[in-house]
Amino acid sequence: MIIFNKKSFILALMIFLTLGLLAACGGGDDTSSEGDGSGDTEESSDSEGSSDSGSDSGDTEFEEDTWRFVTEEVEGQVQYVYAEEFGKRISEKTNGAITVEPYEFGGLGSETDQVDQLMQGTVEMAVMSPGFTGNMVDEGQLFALQFLFPTDQATTQEILNNSEALNTDLREQYEEHSITPLAYWSEGAMQWTSNDHPLKTPEDFENFQMRVQTSPLIMESYEQYGANPQEMSWGELYTALDRGTVEGQENPIFFIGDASFHEVQDYLTMSNHNNYVAMTTVNTEWFNGLDEELQTIVEETVTEMQDWVFEEQKAQNEEYLEVIKNDEENPTDVVELTDEEVATFREEAKEVREFYRNEVSTVDGAILDKLEEEIAEYTE
Ligand code: 6CS
């Protein structure tokens, strides 16, 4: 028979309170973090301040569910770590009920296959590049317009966050295809790489075999410079560059370095001719079918991660510039453009805006017009 005296009662009470406190701090959520494969949910989420958002889901019991989140990149690269971080935060905010499963590029097919999967709801979420929706959402191709956004990355990100043209008008265009872009974010300024000669003037592009994503407007942009653009998945790009099937490509620095394209290229031109814009997207019908509290959690998480992903891409782009410069086995000539050289490209690129307005846009360029006005407000 167990006899409770005062001492043992206080001891039992203390143990009980300590266990309760640990559980409240997340120390007892073994079951909740089981599914996300991250193992360090509580620590990283706390340090990123992910629980300071408006929604308080502390008492809500969410139904267990798994959301598939496909990306166009592989482990360690910006899109993939974004999906991982998003998953950690969602798991924490739903007390472990929701597991987000990030998918690396390749596991579910090519980039355009992934667009189809999101549209059909085979996956719930995707990080998507507008360059791969070019044959479907005409207006989304405006991201291919070179020298449209300011060179300053922080200002560009602010415009992406706040633009009504993008977050309302363009979103509606995507929603006609069951794709809801919840946010647009930059993976960094794009640069050109090439073999044989650096790309410094439009003449350097004459008959140049340039790899591009599947967007008629990206094709047009390089045809304007006299190049022969070729559409291709990035999964085939290293080999194509190595064999000379294509001679050059465009991408942010982290991607050039991490995918080792610099190993099979001689020159990196710091052209800053565009930003690599990615979208956090959800299948429209799936998202609209979620209960309101979950919708709010998703939206808040996406919003709070805009700053997080800005810092992530910045760090990766800085890191890989050093990697490329210091790779003695595979030397790359890093070339800066003069102001005059940039001005020449800028002038040529303006012609493509007219092409977009007249030949691509289904709304007579209205979204681009609005976006240009918004950009002007940030830059004038
Ligand atoms: O060049 C591409 O197609 C790839 N580039 C980046 C920065 N992310 C994924 C995309 O598929």
Coordinates of C-alpha atoms in Angstrom, one line a residue, residues 195 236-247 264-265:
N195 CA 32.2 29.2 -73.1
E236 CA 20.0 18.0 -68.6
L237 CA 22.0 21.2 -68.5
Y238 CA 25.3 20.2 -67.0
T239 CA 25.7 17.5 -69.7
A240 CA 24.5 19.8 -72.5
L241 CA 27.0 22.4 -71.5
D242 CA 29.8 19.8 -71.2
R243 CA 29.1 18.4 -74.6
G244 CA 28.6 21.8 -76.2
T245 CA 24.9 21.2 -77.1
V246 CA 24.3 24.6 -75.6
E247 CA 27.1 27.2 -74.9
V264 CA 31.9 23.3 -67.7
Q265 CA 31.8 27.0 -68.4

